[in-house]
Short mmCIF file of C-alpha atoms and ligand atoms in Angstrom, two decimals:
data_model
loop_
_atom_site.label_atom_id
_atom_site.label_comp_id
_atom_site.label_asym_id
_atom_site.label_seq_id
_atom_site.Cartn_x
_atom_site.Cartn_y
_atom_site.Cartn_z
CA UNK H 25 107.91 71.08 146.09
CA UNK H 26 106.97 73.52 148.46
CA UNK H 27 109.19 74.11 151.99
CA UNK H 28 108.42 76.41 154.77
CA UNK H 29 111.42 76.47 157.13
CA UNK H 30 110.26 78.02 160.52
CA UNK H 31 108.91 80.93 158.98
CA UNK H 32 107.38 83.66 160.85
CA UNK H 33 105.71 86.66 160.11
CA UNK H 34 105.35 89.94 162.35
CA UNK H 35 103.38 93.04 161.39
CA UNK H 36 105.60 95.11 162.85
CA UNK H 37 103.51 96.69 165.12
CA UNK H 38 103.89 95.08 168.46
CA UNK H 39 100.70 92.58 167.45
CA UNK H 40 100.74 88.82 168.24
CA UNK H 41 103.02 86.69 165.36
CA UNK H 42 100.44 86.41 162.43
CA UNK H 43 102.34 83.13 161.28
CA UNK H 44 104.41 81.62 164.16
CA UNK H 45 107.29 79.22 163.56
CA UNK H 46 105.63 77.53 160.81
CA UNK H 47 107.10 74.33 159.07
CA UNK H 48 105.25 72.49 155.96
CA UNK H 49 106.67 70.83 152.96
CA UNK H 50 103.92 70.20 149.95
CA UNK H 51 104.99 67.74 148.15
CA UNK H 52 105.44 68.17 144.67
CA UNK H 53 102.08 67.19 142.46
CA UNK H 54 100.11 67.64 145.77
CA UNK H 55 97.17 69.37 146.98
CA UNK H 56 97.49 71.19 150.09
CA UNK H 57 94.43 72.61 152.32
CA UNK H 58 95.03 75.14 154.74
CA UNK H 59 91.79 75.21 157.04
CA UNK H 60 91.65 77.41 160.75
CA UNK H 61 89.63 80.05 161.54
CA UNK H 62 89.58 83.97 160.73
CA UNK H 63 92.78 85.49 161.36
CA UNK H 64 94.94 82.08 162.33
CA UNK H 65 97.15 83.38 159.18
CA UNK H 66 96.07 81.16 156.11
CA UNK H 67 96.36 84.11 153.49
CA UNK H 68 99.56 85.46 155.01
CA UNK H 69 100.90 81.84 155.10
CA UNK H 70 99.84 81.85 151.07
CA UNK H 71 101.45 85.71 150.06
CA UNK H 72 104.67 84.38 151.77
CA UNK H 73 104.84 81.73 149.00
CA UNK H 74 104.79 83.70 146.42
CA UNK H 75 106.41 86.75 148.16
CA UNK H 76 103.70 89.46 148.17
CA UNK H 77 104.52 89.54 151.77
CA UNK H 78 108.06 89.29 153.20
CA UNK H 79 108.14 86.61 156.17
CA UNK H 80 110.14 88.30 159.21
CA UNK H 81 112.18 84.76 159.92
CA UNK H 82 112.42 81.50 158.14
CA UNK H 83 112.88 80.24 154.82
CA UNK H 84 110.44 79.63 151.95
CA UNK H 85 111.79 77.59 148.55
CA UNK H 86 109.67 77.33 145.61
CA UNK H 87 111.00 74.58 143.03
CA UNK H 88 114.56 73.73 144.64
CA UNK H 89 115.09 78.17 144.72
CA UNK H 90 114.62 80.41 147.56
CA UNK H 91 111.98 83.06 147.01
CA UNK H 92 113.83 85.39 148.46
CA UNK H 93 116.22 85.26 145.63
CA UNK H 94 114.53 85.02 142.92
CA UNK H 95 113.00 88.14 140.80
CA UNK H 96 109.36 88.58 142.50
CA UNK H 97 107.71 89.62 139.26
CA UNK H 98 109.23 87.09 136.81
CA UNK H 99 108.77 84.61 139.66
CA UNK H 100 105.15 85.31 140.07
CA UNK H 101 104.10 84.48 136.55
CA UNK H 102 105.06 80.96 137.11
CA UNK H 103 102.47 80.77 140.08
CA UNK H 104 98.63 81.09 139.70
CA UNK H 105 96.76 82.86 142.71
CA UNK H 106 93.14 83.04 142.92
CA UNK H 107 93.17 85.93 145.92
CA UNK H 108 91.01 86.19 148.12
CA UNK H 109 87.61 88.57 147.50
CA UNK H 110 88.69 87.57 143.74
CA UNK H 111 90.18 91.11 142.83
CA UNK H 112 89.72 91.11 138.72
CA UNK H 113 91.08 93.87 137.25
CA UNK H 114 88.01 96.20 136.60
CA UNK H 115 89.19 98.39 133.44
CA UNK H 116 89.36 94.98 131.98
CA UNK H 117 87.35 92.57 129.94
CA UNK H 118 87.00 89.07 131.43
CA UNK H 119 88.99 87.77 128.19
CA UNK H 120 91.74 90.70 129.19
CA UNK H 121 92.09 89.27 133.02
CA UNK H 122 92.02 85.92 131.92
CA UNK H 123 94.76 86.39 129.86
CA UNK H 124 96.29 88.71 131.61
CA UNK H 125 99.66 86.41 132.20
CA UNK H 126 99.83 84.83 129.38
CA UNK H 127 100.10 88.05 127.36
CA UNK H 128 102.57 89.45 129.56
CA UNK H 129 104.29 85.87 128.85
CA UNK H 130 104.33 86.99 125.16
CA UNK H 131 101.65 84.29 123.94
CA UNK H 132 100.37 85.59 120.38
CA UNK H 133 96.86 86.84 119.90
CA UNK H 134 95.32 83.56 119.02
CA UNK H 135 96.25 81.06 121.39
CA UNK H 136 95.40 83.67 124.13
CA UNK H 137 91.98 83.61 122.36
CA UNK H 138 91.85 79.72 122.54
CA UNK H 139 92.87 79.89 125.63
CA UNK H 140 90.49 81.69 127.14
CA UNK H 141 87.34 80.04 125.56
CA UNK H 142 88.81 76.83 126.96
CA UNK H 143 88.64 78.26 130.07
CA UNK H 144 85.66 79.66 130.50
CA UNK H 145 84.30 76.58 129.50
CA UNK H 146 86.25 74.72 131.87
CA UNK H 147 84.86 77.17 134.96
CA UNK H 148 81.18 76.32 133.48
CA UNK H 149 80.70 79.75 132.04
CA UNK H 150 79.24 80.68 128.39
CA UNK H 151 82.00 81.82 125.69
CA UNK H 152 79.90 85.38 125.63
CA UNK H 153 80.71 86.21 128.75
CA UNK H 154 84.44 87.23 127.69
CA UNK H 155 83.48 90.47 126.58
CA UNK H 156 81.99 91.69 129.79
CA UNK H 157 83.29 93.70 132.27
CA UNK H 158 84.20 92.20 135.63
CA UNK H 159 81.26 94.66 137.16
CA UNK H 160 78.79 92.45 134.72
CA UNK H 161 79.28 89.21 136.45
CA UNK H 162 77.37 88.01 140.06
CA UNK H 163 79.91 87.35 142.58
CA UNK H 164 80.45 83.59 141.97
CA UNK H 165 80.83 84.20 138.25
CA UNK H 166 83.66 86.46 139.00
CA UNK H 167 85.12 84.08 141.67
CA UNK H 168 85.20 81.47 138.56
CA UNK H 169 86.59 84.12 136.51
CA UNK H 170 89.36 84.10 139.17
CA UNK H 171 90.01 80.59 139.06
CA UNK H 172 90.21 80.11 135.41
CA UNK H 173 93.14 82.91 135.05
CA UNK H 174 95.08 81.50 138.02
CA UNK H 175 94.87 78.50 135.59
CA UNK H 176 95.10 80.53 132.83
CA UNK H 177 99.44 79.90 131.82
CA UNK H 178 99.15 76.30 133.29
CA UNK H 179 101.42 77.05 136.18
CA UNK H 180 103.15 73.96 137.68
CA UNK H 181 101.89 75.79 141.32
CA UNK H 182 98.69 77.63 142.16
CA UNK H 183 97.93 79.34 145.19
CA UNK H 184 93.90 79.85 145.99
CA UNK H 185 92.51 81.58 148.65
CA UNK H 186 88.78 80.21 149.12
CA UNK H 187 88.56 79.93 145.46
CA UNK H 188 85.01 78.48 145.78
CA UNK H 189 83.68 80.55 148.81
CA UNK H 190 81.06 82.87 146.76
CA UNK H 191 79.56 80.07 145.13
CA UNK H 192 76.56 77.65 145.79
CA UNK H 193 76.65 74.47 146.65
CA UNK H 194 75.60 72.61 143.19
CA UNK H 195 77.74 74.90 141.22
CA UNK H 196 80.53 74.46 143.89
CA UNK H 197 80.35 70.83 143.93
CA UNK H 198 80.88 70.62 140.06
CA UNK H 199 83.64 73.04 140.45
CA UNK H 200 85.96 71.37 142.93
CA UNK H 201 84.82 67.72 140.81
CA UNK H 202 86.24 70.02 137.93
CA UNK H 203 89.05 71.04 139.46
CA UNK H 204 89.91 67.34 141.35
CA UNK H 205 89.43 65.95 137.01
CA UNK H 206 91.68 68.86 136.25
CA UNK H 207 94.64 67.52 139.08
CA UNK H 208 94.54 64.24 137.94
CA UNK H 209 95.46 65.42 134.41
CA UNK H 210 98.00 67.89 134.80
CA UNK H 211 100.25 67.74 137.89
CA UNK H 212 99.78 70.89 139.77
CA UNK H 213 101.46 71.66 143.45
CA UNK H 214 98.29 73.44 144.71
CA UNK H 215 97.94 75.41 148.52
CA UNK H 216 94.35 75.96 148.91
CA UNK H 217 92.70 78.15 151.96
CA UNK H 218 89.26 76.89 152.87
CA UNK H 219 86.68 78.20 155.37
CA UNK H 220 85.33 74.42 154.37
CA UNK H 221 86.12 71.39 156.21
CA UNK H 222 84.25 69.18 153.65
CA UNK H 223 86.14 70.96 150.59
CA UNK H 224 89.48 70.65 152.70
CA UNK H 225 88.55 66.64 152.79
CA UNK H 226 87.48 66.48 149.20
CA UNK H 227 90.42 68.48 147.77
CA UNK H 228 93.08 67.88 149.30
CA UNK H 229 95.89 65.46 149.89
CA UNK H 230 96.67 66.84 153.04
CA UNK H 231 95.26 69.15 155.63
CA UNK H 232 96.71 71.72 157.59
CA UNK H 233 94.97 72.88 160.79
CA UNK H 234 96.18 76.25 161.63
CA UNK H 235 95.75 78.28 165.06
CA UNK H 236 96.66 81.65 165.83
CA UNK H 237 100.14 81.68 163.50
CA UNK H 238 101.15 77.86 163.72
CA UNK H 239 100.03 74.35 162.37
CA UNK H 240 98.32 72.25 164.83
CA UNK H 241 97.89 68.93 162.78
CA UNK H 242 98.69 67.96 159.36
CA UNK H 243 98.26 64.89 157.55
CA UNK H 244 96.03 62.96 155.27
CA UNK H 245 92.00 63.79 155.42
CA UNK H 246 91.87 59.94 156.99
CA UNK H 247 94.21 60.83 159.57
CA UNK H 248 92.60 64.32 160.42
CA UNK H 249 89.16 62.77 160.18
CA UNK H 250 90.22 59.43 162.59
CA UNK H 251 92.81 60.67 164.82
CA UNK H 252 92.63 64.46 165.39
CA UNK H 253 95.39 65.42 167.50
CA UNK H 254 93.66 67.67 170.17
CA UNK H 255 90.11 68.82 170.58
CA UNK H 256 90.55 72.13 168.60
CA UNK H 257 91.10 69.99 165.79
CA UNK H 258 87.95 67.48 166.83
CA UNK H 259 86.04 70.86 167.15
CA UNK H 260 87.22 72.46 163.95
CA UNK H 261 86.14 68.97 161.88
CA UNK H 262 82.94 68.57 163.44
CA UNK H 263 81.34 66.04 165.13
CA UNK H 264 80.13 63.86 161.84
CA UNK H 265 83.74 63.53 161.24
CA UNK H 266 83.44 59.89 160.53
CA UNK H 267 80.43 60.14 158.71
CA UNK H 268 82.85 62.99 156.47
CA UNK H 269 85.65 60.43 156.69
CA UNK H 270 83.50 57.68 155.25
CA UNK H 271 83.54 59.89 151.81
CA UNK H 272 86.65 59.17 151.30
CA UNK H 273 86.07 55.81 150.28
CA UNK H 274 84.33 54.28 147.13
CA UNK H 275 82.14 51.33 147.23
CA UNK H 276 84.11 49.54 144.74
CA UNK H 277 86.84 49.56 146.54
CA UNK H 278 84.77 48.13 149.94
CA UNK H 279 82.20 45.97 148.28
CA UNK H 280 82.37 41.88 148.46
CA UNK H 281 81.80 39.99 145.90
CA UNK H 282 78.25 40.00 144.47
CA UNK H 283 76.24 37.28 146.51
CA UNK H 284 72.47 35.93 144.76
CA UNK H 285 70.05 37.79 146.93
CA UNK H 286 69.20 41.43 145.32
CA UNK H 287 69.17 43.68 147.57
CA UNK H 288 66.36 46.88 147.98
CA UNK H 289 69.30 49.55 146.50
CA UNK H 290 71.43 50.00 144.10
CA UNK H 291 74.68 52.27 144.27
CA UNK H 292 77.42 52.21 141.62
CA UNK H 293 81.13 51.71 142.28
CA UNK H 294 82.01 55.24 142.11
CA UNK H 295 79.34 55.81 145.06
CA UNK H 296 81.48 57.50 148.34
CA UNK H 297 80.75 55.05 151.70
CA UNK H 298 78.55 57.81 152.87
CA UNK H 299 76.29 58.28 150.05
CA UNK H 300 75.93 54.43 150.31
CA UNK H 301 75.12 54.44 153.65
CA UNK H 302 72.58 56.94 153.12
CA UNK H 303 70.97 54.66 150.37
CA UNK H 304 71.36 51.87 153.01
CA UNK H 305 69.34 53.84 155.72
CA UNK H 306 67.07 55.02 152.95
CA UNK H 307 65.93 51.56 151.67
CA UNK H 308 65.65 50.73 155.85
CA UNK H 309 68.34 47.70 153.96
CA UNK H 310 71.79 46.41 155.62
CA UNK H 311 73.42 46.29 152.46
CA UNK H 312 73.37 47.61 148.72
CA UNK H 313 73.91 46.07 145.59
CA UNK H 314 76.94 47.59 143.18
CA UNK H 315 75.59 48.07 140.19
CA UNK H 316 77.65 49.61 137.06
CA UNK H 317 76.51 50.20 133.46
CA UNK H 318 74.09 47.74 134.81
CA UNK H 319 75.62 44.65 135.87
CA UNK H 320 76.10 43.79 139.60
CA UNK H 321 79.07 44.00 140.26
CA UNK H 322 79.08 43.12 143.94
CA UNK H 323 77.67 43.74 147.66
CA UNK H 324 78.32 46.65 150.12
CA UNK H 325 77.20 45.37 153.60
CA UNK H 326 76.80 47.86 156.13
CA UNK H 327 79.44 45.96 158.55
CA UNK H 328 81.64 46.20 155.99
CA UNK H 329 81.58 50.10 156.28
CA UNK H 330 81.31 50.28 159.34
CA UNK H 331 85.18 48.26 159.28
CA UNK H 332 86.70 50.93 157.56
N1 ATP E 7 99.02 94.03 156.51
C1 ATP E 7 98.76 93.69 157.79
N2 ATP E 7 99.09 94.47 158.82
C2 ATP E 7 98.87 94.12 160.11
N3 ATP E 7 98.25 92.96 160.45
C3 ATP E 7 97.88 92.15 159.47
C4 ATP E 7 98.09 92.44 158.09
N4 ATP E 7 97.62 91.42 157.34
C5 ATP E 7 97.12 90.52 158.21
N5 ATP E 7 97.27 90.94 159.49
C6 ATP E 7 96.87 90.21 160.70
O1 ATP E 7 97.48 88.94 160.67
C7 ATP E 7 96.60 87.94 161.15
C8 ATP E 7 96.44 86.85 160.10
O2 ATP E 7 95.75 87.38 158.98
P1 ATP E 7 95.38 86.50 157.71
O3 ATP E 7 94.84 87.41 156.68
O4 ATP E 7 96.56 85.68 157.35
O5 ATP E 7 94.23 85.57 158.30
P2 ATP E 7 93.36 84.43 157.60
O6 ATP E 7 93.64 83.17 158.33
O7 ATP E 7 93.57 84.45 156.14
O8 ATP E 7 91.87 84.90 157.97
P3 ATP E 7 90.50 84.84 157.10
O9 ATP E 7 90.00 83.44 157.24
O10 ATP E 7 89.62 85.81 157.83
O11 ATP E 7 90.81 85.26 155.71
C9 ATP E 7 95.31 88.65 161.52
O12 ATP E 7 95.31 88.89 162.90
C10 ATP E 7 95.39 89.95 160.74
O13 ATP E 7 94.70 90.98 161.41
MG1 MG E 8 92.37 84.98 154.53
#
């Protein structure tokens, strides 16, 4: 678990607060999304955590301990960051960056090879490009670089700042489907900073809207998407918010039982409310039948989404 106790953080040179009186606990095994725009204090919010910055008041504990007491370096090893801008070391390999922690953990030669591979894999990147040189890759190959050594010593908390930013949307959309199969494997406590409202509702367990230094709303995607608390926060998610909202739901779990008449499209149960719609307003049908591994297995009615 995560807790930020009324933290602050000044620059020290008569600017504005660049975090504000800030208060959060992330639950432990959760995904957190901090969202706001440029310069509300998202990546100074995320260097507090794991103490490459020193918050001014307040208290941060990691893990039951207080950060300030614990040995920064040591300390550090047991958190993954994926930084902002990506920031690989450049003397080094992409096999040397990746397992750049784990070595200093004192892993032996081979399982840092495994390792690795596994890795790479897991980012959707080919085995060969270990070798290279950080300078080698295009910008969202390094950014997945980035992600898979954060990963790279399976820390129980990762800290990424827009780990998905420099990449486009297919590739992005298998990497945070990646990363959300990855989650539901191992239990990670994850604080994620996203310039995307979309990959804030698909990611995370919980939303934080930050302002200028301090946390307007936060709470579940359904709650920011259905009751935003002011209209920054009905500004910031957009006005298709319950079109957005309706991907939080699965057909499955919204469909009736499968009636005779077959209707003009088919959706399976893993199908978000939105995509279904979409089929809905596609086929010019009010309602879809769900299908999977080709059985109907019931009806999604278009009143019936519109109820959630
Ligand atoms: N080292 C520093 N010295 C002085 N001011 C700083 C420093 N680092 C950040 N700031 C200021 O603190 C504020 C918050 O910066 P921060 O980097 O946390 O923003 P952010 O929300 O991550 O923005 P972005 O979305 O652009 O990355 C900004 O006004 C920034 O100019
Ligand atoms: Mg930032």
């Amino acid at each position: 678990m995560i807790t930020m106790n009324h933290v602050s953080k000044r620059f020290g040179d008569g600017s504005a607060a660049a975090v504000d009186d800030l208060s959060m606990v992330v639950p432990d095994g959760e995904t957190v999304a901090l969202v706001g725009p440029s310069g509300c204090g998202k990546t100074t919010t995320m260097r507090m955590i794991n103490r490459l910055i020193e918050p001014t008041e307040g208290r941060i504990m990691v893990a039951g301990e207080d950060v300030r007491k614990v040995d920064p370096v040591q300390f550090r090893r047991r958190i993954g960051y994926v930084i902002q801008q990506v920031g690989l070391f450049s003397h080094m390999t992409i096999a040397q960056n990746i397992g750049a922690v784990p070595k200093l953990l004192g892993w032996d030669a081979s399982k840092i090879k495994r390792r690795n591979e596994e890795l790479i894999e897991l980012v959707g990147l080919d085995t060969s490009m270990l070798s290279r040189y950080p300078r080698q890759l295009s910008g969202g190959q390094r950014q997945r670089v980035g992600v898979a050594r954060a990963l790279a010593a399976d820390p129980p908390v990762l800290l990424m700042d827009e780990p998905f930013g420099a990449i486009d949307p297919i590739a992005r959309t298998r990497l945070q489907n990646e990363f959300r199969a990855i989650l539901r494997r191992v239990k990670k406590t994850v604080v994620m900073v996203t310039h995307d409202i979309d990959e804030a509702v698909r990611l995370g367990d919980r939303i934080a809207i930050m302002r200028a230094g301090k946390i307007v709303q936060y709470d579940t995607p359904d709650t920011i998407l259905s009751r935003p608390v002011d209209g920054f926060v009905e500004n910031f998610v957009g006005a298709d918010r319950a079109l957005k909202r309706l991907s939080l739901f699965e057909a499955r779990n919204v469909m009736s039982a499968p009636d005779e008449a077959v209707a003009k499209a088919q959706v399976s149960g893993d199908t978000d409310l939105r995509d279904a719609l979409a089929a809905m307003i596609a086929a010019d049908a009010d309602r879809v039948d769900v299908v999977d591994e080709g059985t109907k297995v019931g009806t999604l009615t278009r009143e019936a989404v519109f109820a959630v």
